[in-house]
Amino acid sequence: TLIENHRDAAEIYHGEALCKQKICELLEELCLPKGLFPTEIVEFGCNRSSGFAWAKHKKQVQHKFKSINKNVSYDIEVAAYFEKRRLRNVTGVKSKELLLWPWITISSIFIEDPSSGKITFQVSNGMSRMLPTSAFELEENKVLGQEN
């Protein structure tokens, strides 16, 4: 798999608290909101030489970003190549736009202009949606283990 190809040179972490800390550190370093991946992660890997990172969950999980009323689905394995203000070739992340529409696979997440306060979610056909960056900040007051 893609993850296996990047595993050898990667920093790999296990355990929910440590994985959460390390993914937040990477997102902060990339100038992306730290709440992009608010789910319980059991493994996080980061290969800095190839610019590739992944997160593993026990099972597929869904999260609702309440402030924008958007549901996001995270597969057991989520992976992406990373660079400053951008995650590209994203796998394992889907969004539900409308109740009747199917889940839409997200391929890129990026911030073009940090001063805009907007983050862009793009699908493989090039269509995209800009949303407020603030909707993806960490939910500091969330009780650990509580589902949203």
mmCIF file of C-alpha atoms in Angstrom:
data_model
loop_
_atom_site.group_PDB
_atom_site.id
_atom_site.type_symbol
_atom_site.label_atom_id
_atom_site.label_comp_id
_atom_site.label_asym_id
_atom_site.label_seq_id
_atom_site.Cartn_x
_atom_site.Cartn_y
_atom_site.Cartn_z
ATOM 1 C CA THR A 1 0.000 0.000 0.000
ATOM 2 C CA LEU A 2 0.958 3.647 -0.219
ATOM 3 C CA ILE A 3 1.475 3.775 3.541
ATOM 4 C CA GLU A 4 3.805 0.756 3.448
ATOM 5 C CA ASN A 5 5.918 2.494 0.779
ATOM 6 C CA HIS A 6 6.576 5.422 3.152
ATOM 7 C CA ARG A 7 6.801 3.539 6.455
ATOM 8 C CA ASP A 8 10.543 2.816 6.591
ATOM 9 C CA ALA A 9 11.727 6.429 6.851
ATOM 10 C CA ALA A 10 8.707 7.631 8.852
ATOM 11 C CA GLU A 11 8.222 8.726 12.445
ATOM 12 C CA ILE A 12 5.378 6.500 13.686
ATOM 13 C CA TYR A 13 3.309 7.115 16.809
ATOM 14 C CA HIS A 14 0.681 5.006 18.588
ATOM 15 C CA GLY A 15 -1.965 5.829 21.177
ATOM 16 C CA GLU A 16 -4.724 8.391 20.896
ATOM 17 C CA ALA A 17 -3.171 11.188 22.980
ATOM 18 C CA LEU A 18 0.271 11.014 21.335
ATOM 19 C CA CYS A 19 -1.197 10.703 17.826
ATOM 20 C CA LYS A 20 -3.462 13.704 18.435
ATOM 21 C CA GLN A 21 -0.488 15.745 19.678
ATOM 22 C CA LYS A 22 1.706 14.808 16.696
ATOM 23 C CA ILE A 23 -0.961 15.413 14.039
ATOM 24 C CA CYS A 24 -1.728 18.803 15.612
ATOM 25 C CA GLU A 25 1.984 19.676 15.582
ATOM 26 C CA LEU A 26 2.223 18.811 11.881
ATOM 27 C CA LEU A 27 -0.936 20.757 10.974
ATOM 28 C CA GLU A 28 0.333 23.770 12.916
ATOM 29 C CA GLU A 29 3.698 23.547 11.141
ATOM 30 C CA LEU A 30 1.837 23.463 7.805
ATOM 31 C CA CYS A 31 -0.287 26.495 8.813
ATOM 32 C CA LEU A 32 -3.469 24.413 8.589
ATOM 33 C CA PRO A 33 -6.205 24.298 11.258
ATOM 34 C CA LYS A 34 -5.431 21.802 14.009
ATOM 35 C CA GLY A 35 -8.993 20.475 14.096
ATOM 36 C CA LEU A 36 -9.034 19.030 10.565
ATOM 37 C CA PHE A 37 -8.771 15.520 12.009
ATOM 38 C CA PRO A 38 -10.840 15.554 15.212
ATOM 39 C CA THR A 39 -11.243 11.787 15.353
ATOM 40 C CA GLU A 40 -9.662 9.140 17.582
ATOM 41 C CA ILE A 41 -6.464 8.109 15.819
ATOM 42 C CA VAL A 42 -4.641 4.908 16.826
ATOM 43 C CA GLU A 43 -1.570 5.370 14.591
ATOM 44 C CA PHE A 44 -0.029 8.455 13.030
ATOM 45 C CA GLY A 45 2.939 8.348 10.679
ATOM 46 C CA CYS A 46 4.916 11.137 9.097
ATOM 47 C CA ASN A 47 7.659 10.688 6.500
ATOM 48 C CA ARG A 48 9.221 14.125 6.230
ATOM 49 C CA SER A 49 11.631 13.152 3.445
ATOM 50 C CA SER A 50 8.757 12.234 1.107
ATOM 51 C CA GLY A 51 6.239 14.723 2.538
ATOM 52 C CA PHE A 52 3.732 11.951 3.283
ATOM 53 C CA ALA A 53 1.603 11.422 6.387
ATOM 54 C CA TRP A 54 -1.144 9.040 7.453
ATOM 55 C CA ALA A 55 -3.558 8.398 10.265
ATOM 56 C CA LYS A 56 -5.223 5.124 11.160
ATOM 57 C CA HIS A 57 -8.517 4.704 12.995
ATOM 58 C CA LYS A 58 -9.931 1.557 14.625
ATOM 59 C CA LYS A 59 -12.912 1.834 12.273
ATOM 60 C CA GLN A 60 -14.417 4.246 9.768
ATOM 61 C CA VAL A 61 -15.685 7.296 11.676
ATOM 62 C CA GLN A 62 -17.902 10.272 10.955
ATOM 63 C CA HIS A 63 -17.635 13.714 12.468
ATOM 64 C CA LYS A 64 -19.972 16.675 12.194
ATOM 65 C CA PHE A 65 -18.364 20.094 12.087
ATOM 66 C CA LYS A 66 -21.222 21.811 13.866
ATOM 67 C CA SER A 67 -20.434 25.438 13.082
ATOM 68 C CA ILE A 68 -20.794 24.772 9.334
ATOM 69 C CA ASN A 69 -23.195 21.820 9.610
ATOM 70 C CA LYS A 70 -20.962 19.510 7.521
ATOM 71 C CA ASN A 71 -20.523 15.778 7.967
ATOM 72 C CA VAL A 72 -17.123 14.299 7.174
ATOM 73 C CA SER A 73 -16.289 10.610 6.939
ATOM 74 C CA TYR A 74 -12.786 9.329 7.729
ATOM 75 C CA ASP A 75 -11.824 5.849 6.482
ATOM 76 C CA ILE A 76 -9.793 3.446 8.613
ATOM 77 C CA GLU A 77 -6.724 4.807 6.799
ATOM 78 C CA VAL A 78 -6.401 8.479 5.847
ATOM 79 C CA ALA A 79 -3.293 9.637 3.992
ATOM 80 C CA ALA A 80 -1.940 12.658 2.127
ATOM 81 C CA TYR A 81 1.167 14.333 0.813
ATOM 82 C CA PHE A 82 1.836 17.561 2.641
ATOM 83 C CA GLU A 83 3.483 20.919 2.073
ATOM 84 C CA LYS A 84 3.028 24.378 3.566
ATOM 85 C CA ARG A 85 -0.723 25.243 3.719
ATOM 86 C CA ARG A 86 -1.666 22.161 1.648
ATOM 87 C CA LEU A 87 -2.612 18.484 1.824
ATOM 88 C CA ARG A 88 -2.719 16.892 -1.622
ATOM 89 C CA ASN A 89 -3.571 13.456 -3.025
ATOM 90 C CA VAL A 90 -5.725 12.975 0.059
ATOM 91 C CA THR A 91 -7.215 9.503 0.492
ATOM 92 C CA GLY A 92 -9.839 8.365 2.966
ATOM 93 C CA VAL A 93 -11.728 11.648 3.548
ATOM 94 C CA LYS A 94 -15.260 12.219 2.256
ATOM 95 C CA SER A 95 -17.792 14.984 2.770
ATOM 96 C CA LYS A 96 -21.570 14.921 2.628
ATOM 97 C CA GLU A 97 -22.832 18.031 0.848
ATOM 98 C CA LEU A 98 -26.553 17.433 0.674
ATOM 99 C CA LEU A 99 -28.732 14.791 2.244
ATOM 100 C CA LEU A 100 -29.576 13.154 -1.075
ATOM 101 C CA TRP A 101 -26.120 13.324 -2.622
ATOM 102 C CA PRO A 102 -23.559 10.569 -2.147
ATOM 103 C CA TRP A 103 -20.385 11.089 -0.153
ATOM 104 C CA ILE A 104 -17.863 13.160 -2.113
ATOM 105 C CA THR A 105 -14.185 12.192 -1.945
ATOM 106 C CA ILE A 106 -11.885 15.077 -0.986
ATOM 107 C CA SER A 107 -8.583 15.118 -2.931
ATOM 108 C CA SER A 108 -6.937 18.343 -1.724
ATOM 109 C CA ILE A 109 -7.217 20.646 1.276
ATOM 110 C CA PHE A 110 -5.421 23.971 1.113
ATOM 111 C CA ILE A 111 -5.255 27.597 2.157
ATOM 112 C CA GLU A 112 -4.419 29.805 -0.813
ATOM 113 C CA ASP A 113 -4.510 33.135 1.009
ATOM 114 C CA PRO A 114 -4.090 32.954 4.808
ATOM 115 C CA SER A 115 -5.535 36.458 5.252
ATOM 116 C CA SER A 116 -8.850 35.345 3.701
ATOM 117 C CA GLY A 117 -9.784 33.167 6.673
ATOM 118 C CA LYS A 118 -10.868 30.481 4.174
ATOM 119 C CA ILE A 119 -9.769 26.898 3.562
ATOM 120 C CA THR A 120 -10.499 25.137 0.266
ATOM 121 C CA PHE A 121 -11.646 21.531 -0.099
ATOM 122 C CA GLN A 122 -11.215 20.230 -3.638
ATOM 123 C CA VAL A 123 -12.446 17.042 -5.305
ATOM 124 C CA SER A 124 -10.599 15.180 -8.059
ATOM 125 C CA ASN A 125 -12.627 16.770 -10.894
ATOM 126 C CA GLY A 126 -11.336 20.199 -9.803
ATOM 127 C CA MET A 127 -14.551 21.445 -8.187
ATOM 128 C CA SER A 128 -13.987 23.026 -4.805
ATOM 129 C CA ARG A 129 -15.682 24.658 -1.861
ATOM 130 C CA MET A 130 -14.219 27.340 0.386
ATOM 131 C CA LEU A 131 -15.180 27.260 4.051
ATOM 132 C CA PRO A 132 -14.164 29.330 7.082
ATOM 133 C CA THR A 133 -10.849 28.162 8.506
ATOM 134 C CA SER A 134 -12.247 28.787 11.992
ATOM 135 C CA ALA A 135 -14.692 25.876 11.539
ATOM 136 C CA PHE A 136 -11.730 23.486 11.615
ATOM 137 C CA GLU A 137 -9.907 24.760 14.664
ATOM 138 C CA LEU A 138 -9.600 22.456 17.666
ATOM 139 C CA GLU A 139 -12.670 22.124 19.822
ATOM 140 C CA GLU A 140 -10.835 22.941 23.033
ATOM 141 C CA ASN A 141 -13.795 22.339 25.321
ATOM 142 C CA LYS A 142 -14.661 18.937 23.902
ATOM 143 C CA VAL A 143 -14.749 16.179 26.498
ATOM 144 C CA LEU A 144 -12.299 13.412 25.583
ATOM 145 C CA GLY A 145 -14.004 10.333 24.234
ATOM 146 C CA GLN A 146 -17.291 12.143 23.635
ATOM 147 C CA GLU A 147 -18.678 11.717 20.108
ATOM 148 C CA ASN A 148 -20.002 14.751 18.269
#
